Amino acid sequence: MTAVRNPGFPESRLPRLARRVPWRHVLTLVPLVLVAVIAVQHWPVLVEGFGHLRDASWPWLLAAAGATCLTWVAAAFTRQGAVIQPLPRWRLLATQLAAGSANHLLPTGLGSGAVNLRFMTVCGVPLSTSSAALALYLLAESIARVGLMAVFFVAFPDALRLDGLLPDGDVGPVLAVVAGALVAVALAALLLVRRVREPVFRFVRSALGEARSVHTRPSRALALWGGSLAFPALQAGGLVAVGRALGLDVPPAHMALAYLAATVAVALIPTPGGLGSVEAALIVALVAAGGPVAVATAVVLAYRIITVWVPLLPGALTLGALVRLKVI
């Protein structure tokens, strides 16, 4: 038996409606909706943070805002340093503002990576090269952040008083054993499972080739490592400025070390933009640096307002504009 279409039966309107929907315009609204949802979820934190800002020293707050804006410039330098092909400067800078917003809407850097990967692809960079450049960026930024923290630890060994903040008893060794077991399982899967091993090794070869190419160009290497060092330094400087604005009685170098230690500690926690985990780690680190709990909490809330919540809306608008203009 063969089904015959009745000419008088109206064709389904769903496919035609789907074709008529301006999906690119709809996508421009998605970041704004996510911003609104996150703002509603964290509304008490926002209210308290803005309350602390009213009593702060505005010159120091402006310095913190300036440091936050310069982090986008540092990120743009690092992104350009990770790839040989020249990228459009102003679009690259705008992409970093949009990527910062996307980074707070998706877990653990996925938003920023996706935006920059799409941007490089639209600019004509091959997918393998752009993926290798993304990996090189993450590696350089991680090395710079940990290296900067190590320098501060050597220079100021007594800056953080960790007594009472670390787990007592056998919790520490148990965590070390669990971490070692996870690393061993990952290595075993990498070496023994062919479907895992081959794409990973191809990616590593591509990343190493891109790294060699980048370091044959002094300007690219300088942009990569200079931007990677400037990015966490500017972030730490922003926290120091907010601490001075609210009268936190902690030396600036100790505040900077507290920031670096806290961000390194929460780097593997999969929360969007570190919301919640970064605040808790920063408060603990500032208390370990000698700050009172109440003032440290006020400083962290005000700092996150300046570096996360204030840029979130313009970043989302920029992201939507870049999607609509087909830049990403």
mmCIF file of C-alpha atoms in Angstrom:
data_model
loop_
_atom_site.group_PDB
_atom_site.id
_atom_site.type_symbol
_atom_site.label_atom_id
_atom_site.label_comp_id
_atom_site.label_asym_id
_atom_site.label_seq_id
_atom_site.Cartn_x
_atom_site.Cartn_y
_atom_site.Cartn_z
ATOM 1 C CA MET A 1 0.000 0.000 0.000
ATOM 2 C CA THR A 2 1.446 3.381 -1.028
ATOM 3 C CA ALA A 3 0.658 6.599 0.770
ATOM 4 C CA VAL A 4 -0.465 9.341 -1.613
ATOM 5 C CA ARG A 5 -0.353 12.984 -0.570
ATOM 6 C CA ASN A 6 -3.715 14.707 -0.823
ATOM 7 C CA PRO A 7 -3.228 17.912 -2.815
ATOM 8 C CA GLY A 8 -5.920 19.597 -0.825
ATOM 9 C CA PHE A 9 -4.242 18.862 2.500
ATOM 10 C CA PRO A 10 -2.350 21.968 3.728
ATOM 11 C CA GLU A 11 1.403 21.524 3.977
ATOM 12 C CA SER A 12 2.787 21.689 7.485
ATOM 13 C CA ARG A 13 3.633 25.241 8.418
ATOM 14 C CA LEU A 14 6.367 24.340 10.912
ATOM 15 C CA PRO A 15 9.212 23.973 8.360
ATOM 16 C CA ARG A 16 8.204 27.229 6.681
ATOM 17 C CA LEU A 17 8.022 29.028 10.019
ATOM 18 C CA ALA A 18 11.417 27.612 11.017
ATOM 19 C CA ARG A 19 12.910 28.977 7.815
ATOM 20 C CA ARG A 20 11.355 32.385 8.396
ATOM 21 C CA VAL A 21 12.566 32.770 11.994
ATOM 22 C CA PRO A 22 15.588 35.133 12.091
ATOM 23 C CA TRP A 23 17.733 32.745 14.110
ATOM 24 C CA ARG A 24 20.781 35.031 14.079
ATOM 25 C CA HIS A 25 18.700 37.809 15.622
ATOM 26 C CA VAL A 26 17.303 35.386 18.181
ATOM 27 C CA LEU A 27 20.831 34.312 19.142
ATOM 28 C CA THR A 28 21.722 37.941 19.876
ATOM 29 C CA LEU A 29 19.106 37.909 22.657
ATOM 30 C CA VAL A 30 20.326 34.708 24.312
ATOM 31 C CA PRO A 31 23.263 36.362 26.205
ATOM 32 C CA LEU A 32 20.929 39.064 27.568
ATOM 33 C CA VAL A 33 18.461 36.448 28.807
ATOM 34 C CA LEU A 34 21.258 34.518 30.516
ATOM 35 C CA VAL A 35 22.543 37.730 32.137
ATOM 36 C CA ALA A 36 19.063 38.441 33.497
ATOM 37 C CA VAL A 37 18.712 34.895 34.857
ATOM 38 C CA ILE A 38 22.097 35.001 36.601
ATOM 39 C CA ALA A 39 21.418 38.480 38.000
ATOM 40 C CA VAL A 40 18.104 37.328 39.503
ATOM 41 C CA GLN A 41 19.780 34.272 41.032
ATOM 42 C CA HIS A 42 22.507 36.419 42.644
ATOM 43 C CA TRP A 43 20.397 39.472 43.427
ATOM 44 C CA PRO A 44 21.215 39.628 47.194
ATOM 45 C CA VAL A 45 24.944 39.529 46.402
ATOM 46 C CA LEU A 46 24.545 42.346 43.870
ATOM 47 C CA VAL A 47 22.633 44.531 46.316
ATOM 48 C CA GLU A 48 25.203 44.001 49.067
ATOM 49 C CA GLY A 49 28.112 44.591 46.699
ATOM 50 C CA PHE A 50 26.718 47.864 45.384
ATOM 51 C CA GLY A 51 26.056 48.905 48.983
ATOM 52 C CA HIS A 52 29.757 48.551 49.779
ATOM 53 C CA LEU A 53 30.686 50.540 46.674
ATOM 54 C CA ARG A 54 28.736 53.566 47.943
ATOM 55 C CA ASP A 55 31.117 53.926 50.898
ATOM 56 C CA ALA A 56 34.352 53.358 48.969
ATOM 57 C CA SER A 57 37.022 55.765 47.737
ATOM 58 C CA TRP A 58 36.103 56.486 44.117
ATOM 59 C CA PRO A 59 39.627 57.200 42.782
ATOM 60 C CA TRP A 60 40.679 53.691 43.807
ATOM 61 C CA LEU A 61 37.503 52.225 42.310
ATOM 62 C CA LEU A 62 38.245 54.006 39.025
ATOM 63 C CA ALA A 63 41.748 52.511 39.140
ATOM 64 C CA ALA A 64 40.200 49.047 39.587
ATOM 65 C CA ALA A 65 37.842 49.675 36.650
ATOM 66 C CA GLY A 66 40.784 50.805 34.522
ATOM 67 C CA ALA A 67 42.735 47.657 35.402
ATOM 68 C CA THR A 68 39.700 45.574 34.428
ATOM 69 C CA CYS A 69 39.502 47.257 31.011
ATOM 70 C CA LEU A 70 43.228 46.688 30.469
ATOM 71 C CA THR A 71 42.747 42.948 31.045
ATOM 72 C CA TRP A 72 40.845 42.823 27.749
ATOM 73 C CA VAL A 73 43.806 44.472 26.028
ATOM 74 C CA ALA A 74 46.194 41.961 27.630
ATOM 75 C CA ALA A 75 43.949 39.082 26.528
ATOM 76 C CA ALA A 76 43.897 40.460 22.975
ATOM 77 C CA PHE A 77 47.716 40.608 22.915
ATOM 78 C CA THR A 78 47.937 37.041 24.183
ATOM 79 C CA ARG A 79 45.394 35.761 21.651
ATOM 80 C CA GLN A 80 47.300 37.412 18.796
ATOM 81 C CA GLY A 81 50.595 36.099 20.146
ATOM 82 C CA ALA A 82 49.262 32.541 20.043
ATOM 83 C CA VAL A 83 48.694 32.550 16.264
ATOM 84 C CA ILE A 84 50.926 33.579 13.366
ATOM 85 C CA GLN A 85 48.182 34.952 11.145
ATOM 86 C CA PRO A 86 47.420 38.629 11.919
ATOM 87 C CA LEU A 87 43.935 39.191 13.337
ATOM 88 C CA PRO A 88 41.834 42.388 12.962
ATOM 89 C CA ARG A 89 42.850 44.457 16.001
ATOM 90 C CA TRP A 90 39.645 46.195 16.969
ATOM 91 C CA ARG A 91 37.475 43.170 16.286
ATOM 92 C CA LEU A 92 39.914 41.089 18.340
ATOM 93 C CA LEU A 93 39.603 43.538 21.240
ATOM 94 C CA ALA A 94 35.795 43.573 21.010
ATOM 95 C CA THR A 95 35.832 39.787 20.941
ATOM 96 C CA GLN A 96 37.683 39.716 24.275
ATOM 97 C CA LEU A 97 34.960 41.836 25.891
ATOM 98 C CA ALA A 98 32.328 39.494 24.458
ATOM 99 C CA ALA A 99 34.342 36.422 25.462
ATOM 100 C CA GLY A 100 34.580 37.701 29.031
ATOM 101 C CA SER A 101 30.798 37.875 29.181
ATOM 102 C CA ALA A 102 30.396 34.436 27.616
ATOM 103 C CA ASN A 103 32.919 33.079 30.097
ATOM 104 C CA HIS A 104 30.583 33.984 32.966
ATOM 105 C CA LEU A 105 27.612 32.303 31.301
ATOM 106 C CA LEU A 106 29.202 28.894 30.656
ATOM 107 C CA PRO A 107 31.357 26.639 32.881
ATOM 108 C CA THR A 108 35.122 26.965 33.204
ATOM 109 C CA GLY A 109 36.251 28.952 30.220
ATOM 110 C CA LEU A 110 34.051 27.169 27.661
ATOM 111 C CA GLY A 111 32.339 30.404 26.657
ATOM 112 C CA SER A 112 35.547 32.346 26.119
ATOM 113 C CA GLY A 113 37.162 29.486 24.217
ATOM 114 C CA ALA A 114 34.134 29.013 21.948
ATOM 115 C CA VAL A 115 33.904 32.726 21.118
ATOM 116 C CA ASN A 116 37.602 33.040 20.302
ATOM 117 C CA LEU A 117 37.641 29.791 18.341
ATOM 118 C CA ARG A 118 34.715 30.978 16.233
ATOM 119 C CA PHE A 119 36.348 34.395 15.745
ATOM 120 C CA MET A 120 39.598 32.885 14.472
ATOM 121 C CA THR A 121 37.687 30.530 12.166
ATOM 122 C CA VAL A 122 35.748 33.444 10.658
ATOM 123 C CA CYS A 123 39.092 35.253 10.177
ATOM 124 C CA GLY A 124 40.262 32.361 8.010
ATOM 125 C CA VAL A 125 42.447 30.526 10.516
ATOM 126 C CA PRO A 126 42.197 26.732 9.961
ATOM 127 C CA LEU A 127 40.367 24.871 12.702
ATOM 128 C CA SER A 128 43.438 22.816 13.644
ATOM 129 C CA THR A 129 45.556 25.967 13.933
ATOM 130 C CA SER A 130 42.945 27.895 15.906
ATOM 131 C CA SER A 131 42.491 24.945 18.288
ATOM 132 C CA ALA A 132 46.265 24.757 18.782
ATOM 133 C CA ALA A 133 46.373 28.530 19.370
ATOM 134 C CA LEU A 134 43.623 28.195 21.980
ATOM 135 C CA ALA A 135 45.570 25.466 23.776
ATOM 136 C CA LEU A 136 48.750 27.552 23.607
ATOM 137 C CA TYR A 137 46.912 30.538 25.090
ATOM 138 C CA LEU A 138 45.585 28.483 27.995
ATOM 139 C CA LEU A 139 49.013 26.962 28.625
ATOM 140 C CA ALA A 140 50.827 30.307 28.538
ATOM 141 C CA GLU A 141 48.267 31.982 30.815
ATOM 142 C CA SER A 142 48.433 29.098 33.317
ATOM 143 C CA ILE A 143 52.248 29.097 33.368
ATOM 144 C CA ALA A 144 52.336 32.870 33.807
ATOM 145 C CA ARG A 145 49.783 32.846 36.634
ATOM 146 C CA VAL A 146 51.456 30.009 38.557
ATOM 147 C CA GLY A 147 54.913 31.487 37.921
ATOM 148 C CA LEU A 148 53.828 34.912 39.163
ATOM 149 C CA MET A 149 52.334 33.304 42.267
ATOM 150 C CA ALA A 150 55.582 31.406 42.895
ATOM 151 C CA VAL A 151 57.596 34.633 42.647
ATOM 152 C CA PHE A 152 55.315 36.304 45.203
ATOM 153 C CA PHE A 153 55.538 33.291 47.509
ATOM 154 C CA VAL A 154 59.345 33.437 47.400
ATOM 155 C CA ALA A 155 59.415 37.198 47.904
ATOM 156 C CA PHE A 156 56.793 37.191 50.691
ATOM 157 C CA PRO A 157 56.907 33.754 52.361
ATOM 158 C CA ASP A 158 54.900 34.906 55.391
ATOM 159 C CA ALA A 159 52.177 36.706 53.447
ATOM 160 C CA LEU A 160 49.521 34.003 53.892
ATOM 161 C CA ARG A 161 48.887 32.511 57.315
ATOM 162 C CA LEU A 162 47.306 29.158 56.517
ATOM 163 C CA ASP A 163 47.054 27.863 60.098
ATOM 164 C CA GLY A 164 43.516 26.648 60.620
ATOM 165 C CA LEU A 165 42.590 27.021 56.952
ATOM 166 C CA LEU A 166 44.002 23.710 55.705
ATOM 167 C CA PRO A 167 42.190 20.436 56.473
ATOM 168 C CA ASP A 168 43.366 18.626 59.593
ATOM 169 C CA GLY A 169 44.084 14.958 60.089
ATOM 170 C CA ASP A 170 44.262 12.606 57.145
ATOM 171 C CA VAL A 171 42.105 14.647 54.756
ATOM 172 C CA GLY A 172 45.097 16.140 52.949
ATOM 173 C CA PRO A 173 46.802 12.789 52.171
ATOM 174 C CA VAL A 174 43.466 11.275 51.106
ATOM 175 C CA LEU A 175 42.892 14.132 48.663
ATOM 176 C CA ALA A 176 46.420 13.672 47.313
ATOM 177 C CA VAL A 177 45.797 9.934 46.780
ATOM 178 C CA VAL A 178 42.488 10.610 45.010
ATOM 179 C CA ALA A 179 44.122 13.220 42.756
ATOM 180 C CA GLY A 180 46.959 10.808 41.950
ATOM 181 C CA ALA A 181 44.486 8.045 41.112
ATOM 182 C CA LEU A 182 42.552 10.332 38.760
ATOM 183 C CA VAL A 183 45.773 11.338 36.997
ATOM 184 C CA ALA A 184 46.796 7.678 36.666
ATOM 185 C CA VAL A 185 43.406 6.736 35.171
ATOM 186 C CA ALA A 186 43.623 9.615 32.689
ATOM 187 C CA LEU A 187 47.133 8.595 31.619
ATOM 188 C CA ALA A 188 46.103 4.956 31.268
ATOM 189 C CA ALA A 189 43.141 5.920 29.079
ATOM 190 C CA LEU A 190 45.423 8.115 26.998
ATOM 191 C CA LEU A 191 48.011 5.393 26.438
ATOM 192 C CA LEU A 192 45.769 2.332 26.108
ATOM 193 C CA VAL A 193 42.608 3.527 24.345
ATOM 194 C CA ARG A 194 43.352 4.089 20.678
ATOM 195 C CA ARG A 195 40.320 6.290 20.023
ATOM 196 C CA VAL A 196 41.521 8.607 22.760
ATOM 197 C CA ARG A 197 45.247 8.390 22.060
ATOM 198 C CA GLU A 198 45.281 9.181 18.345
ATOM 199 C CA PRO A 199 43.259 12.452 18.342
ATOM 200 C CA VAL A 200 45.058 13.663 21.474
ATOM 201 C CA PHE A 201 48.472 13.002 19.943
ATOM 202 C CA ARG A 202 47.429 14.690 16.696
ATOM 203 C CA PHE A 203 46.271 17.710 18.653
ATOM 204 C CA VAL A 204 49.504 17.815 20.687
ATOM 205 C CA ARG A 205 51.608 17.643 17.506
ATOM 206 C CA SER A 206 49.595 20.467 15.986
ATOM 207 C CA ALA A 207 49.897 22.556 19.166
ATOM 208 C CA LEU A 208 53.664 22.002 19.369
ATOM 209 C CA GLY A 209 54.037 22.959 15.718
ATOM 210 C CA GLU A 210 52.069 26.167 16.296
ATOM 211 C CA ALA A 211 54.149 26.938 19.396
ATOM 212 C CA ARG A 212 57.393 26.530 17.415
ATOM 213 C CA SER A 213 56.067 28.793 14.662
ATOM 214 C CA VAL A 214 54.998 31.462 17.143
ATOM 215 C CA HIS A 215 58.364 31.491 18.913
ATOM 216 C CA THR A 216 60.219 32.032 15.636
ATOM 217 C CA ARG A 217 58.539 35.464 15.541
ATOM 218 C CA PRO A 218 59.836 37.659 18.418
ATOM 219 C CA SER A 219 56.822 39.977 18.196
ATOM 220 C CA ARG A 220 54.407 37.069 18.579
ATOM 221 C CA ALA A 221 56.361 35.514 21.451
ATOM 222 C CA LEU A 222 56.504 38.896 23.233
ATOM 223 C CA ALA A 223 52.760 39.393 22.789
ATOM 224 C CA LEU A 224 52.020 35.859 24.010
ATOM 225 C CA TRP A 225 54.098 35.916 27.180
ATOM 226 C CA GLY A 226 53.790 39.633 27.885
ATOM 227 C CA GLY A 227 50.019 39.452 27.682
ATOM 228 C CA SER A 228 49.955 36.255 29.735
ATOM 229 C CA LEU A 229 51.893 37.942 32.543
ATOM 230 C CA ALA A 230 49.987 41.219 32.318
ATOM 231 C CA PHE A 231 46.565 39.549 32.543
ATOM 232 C CA PRO A 232 46.819 38.089 36.090
ATOM 233 C CA ALA A 233 48.931 41.061 37.225
ATOM 234 C CA LEU A 234 46.161 43.466 36.191
ATOM 235 C CA GLN A 235 43.520 41.309 37.851
ATOM 236 C CA ALA A 236 45.529 41.271 41.086
ATOM 237 C CA GLY A 237 46.068 45.014 40.765
ATOM 238 C CA GLY A 238 42.316 45.510 40.512
ATOM 239 C CA LEU A 239 41.791 43.633 43.780
ATOM 240 C CA VAL A 240 44.504 45.714 45.449
ATOM 241 C CA ALA A 241 42.786 48.913 44.277
ATOM 242 C CA VAL A 242 39.415 47.781 45.658
ATOM 243 C CA GLY A 243 41.098 46.797 48.922
ATOM 244 C CA ARG A 244 42.601 50.283 49.224
ATOM 245 C CA ALA A 245 39.226 51.828 48.367
ATOM 246 C CA LEU A 246 37.533 50.013 51.254
ATOM 247 C CA GLY A 247 40.392 50.412 53.738
ATOM 248 C CA LEU A 248 41.520 46.785 53.941
ATOM 249 C CA ASP A 249 44.557 46.784 56.242
ATOM 250 C CA VAL A 250 46.650 44.303 54.228
ATOM 251 C CA PRO A 251 49.873 45.147 52.310
ATOM 252 C CA PRO A 252 49.244 45.394 48.547
ATOM 253 C CA ALA A 253 51.735 42.621 47.730
ATOM 254 C CA HIS A 254 49.988 40.301 50.178
ATOM 255 C CA MET A 255 46.610 41.077 48.576
ATOM 256 C CA ALA A 256 48.057 40.318 45.153
ATOM 257 C CA LEU A 257 49.417 36.988 46.379
ATOM 258 C CA ALA A 258 46.059 36.181 47.977
ATOM 259 C CA TYR A 259 44.345 36.779 44.648
ATOM 260 C CA LEU A 260 46.781 34.622 42.674
ATOM 261 C CA ALA A 261 46.599 31.784 45.201
ATOM 262 C CA ALA A 262 42.786 31.861 45.275
ATOM 263 C CA THR A 263 42.377 31.854 41.495
ATOM 264 C CA VAL A 264 44.875 29.039 41.028
ATOM 265 C CA ALA A 265 43.065 27.012 43.706
ATOM 266 C CA VAL A 266 39.644 27.313 42.034
ATOM 267 C CA ALA A 267 40.851 26.968 38.430
ATOM 268 C CA LEU A 268 39.474 23.414 38.118
ATOM 269 C CA ILE A 269 36.073 24.078 39.683
ATOM 270 C CA PRO A 270 33.478 23.951 36.858
ATOM 271 C CA THR A 271 31.272 26.931 37.719
ATOM 272 C CA PRO A 272 30.313 29.650 35.223
ATOM 273 C CA GLY A 273 32.939 32.376 35.585
ATOM 274 C CA GLY A 274 33.852 30.987 38.992
ATOM 275 C CA LEU A 275 30.663 32.487 40.453
ATOM 276 C CA GLY A 276 30.529 31.520 44.113
ATOM 277 C CA SER A 277 33.765 29.540 44.231
ATOM 278 C CA VAL A 278 36.022 32.511 43.457
ATOM 279 C CA GLU A 279 34.282 34.684 46.040
ATOM 280 C CA ALA A 280 34.724 32.062 48.758
ATOM 281 C CA ALA A 281 38.364 31.410 47.873
ATOM 282 C CA LEU A 282 39.191 35.131 47.749
ATOM 283 C CA ILE A 283 37.634 35.767 51.156
ATOM 284 C CA VAL A 284 39.600 32.868 52.665
ATOM 285 C CA ALA A 285 42.816 34.073 51.026
ATOM 286 C CA LEU A 286 42.389 37.682 52.203
ATOM 287 C CA VAL A 287 41.676 36.468 55.743
ATOM 288 C CA ALA A 288 44.808 34.312 55.515
ATOM 289 C CA ALA A 289 46.693 37.457 54.480
ATOM 290 C CA GLY A 290 45.609 39.150 57.698
ATOM 291 C CA GLY A 291 42.386 40.947 56.745
ATOM 292 C CA PRO A 292 39.298 41.052 58.980
ATOM 293 C CA VAL A 293 36.512 38.784 57.755
ATOM 294 C CA ALA A 294 33.919 41.555 57.390
ATOM 295 C CA VAL A 295 36.186 43.888 55.434
ATOM 296 C CA ALA A 296 37.569 41.047 53.309
ATOM 297 C CA THR A 297 34.012 40.026 52.401
ATOM 298 C CA ALA A 298 33.130 43.604 51.446
ATOM 299 C CA VAL A 299 36.277 43.889 49.307
ATOM 300 C CA VAL A 300 35.554 40.646 47.442
ATOM 301 C CA LEU A 301 31.920 41.551 46.761
ATOM 302 C CA ALA A 302 32.881 45.020 45.504
ATOM 303 C CA TYR A 303 35.701 43.572 43.391
ATOM 304 C CA ARG A 304 33.417 41.044 41.742
ATOM 305 C CA ILE A 305 30.842 43.742 41.054
ATOM 306 C CA ILE A 306 33.470 45.776 39.171
ATOM 307 C CA THR A 307 35.147 42.905 37.318
ATOM 308 C CA VAL A 308 32.171 40.607 36.625
ATOM 309 C CA TRP A 309 28.770 42.206 36.998
ATOM 310 C CA VAL A 310 29.361 45.689 35.587
ATOM 311 C CA PRO A 311 31.051 44.405 32.356
ATOM 312 C CA LEU A 312 28.530 41.566 31.984
ATOM 313 C CA LEU A 313 25.798 43.603 30.273
ATOM 314 C CA PRO A 314 28.038 45.498 27.789
ATOM 315 C CA GLY A 315 29.849 42.247 27.124
ATOM 316 C CA ALA A 316 26.564 40.483 26.355
ATOM 317 C CA LEU A 317 25.503 43.346 24.073
ATOM 318 C CA THR A 318 28.861 43.170 22.292
ATOM 319 C CA LEU A 319 28.497 39.405 21.934
ATOM 320 C CA GLY A 320 25.072 39.811 20.397
ATOM 321 C CA ALA A 321 26.340 42.511 18.015
ATOM 322 C CA LEU A 322 29.276 40.360 16.908
ATOM 323 C CA VAL A 323 26.925 37.440 16.221
ATOM 324 C CA ARG A 324 24.590 39.649 14.214
ATOM 325 C CA LEU A 325 27.477 41.172 12.218
ATOM 326 C CA LYS A 326 28.859 37.662 11.563
ATOM 327 C CA VAL A 327 32.178 38.513 13.226
ATOM 328 C CA ILE A 328 31.765 35.322 15.238
#
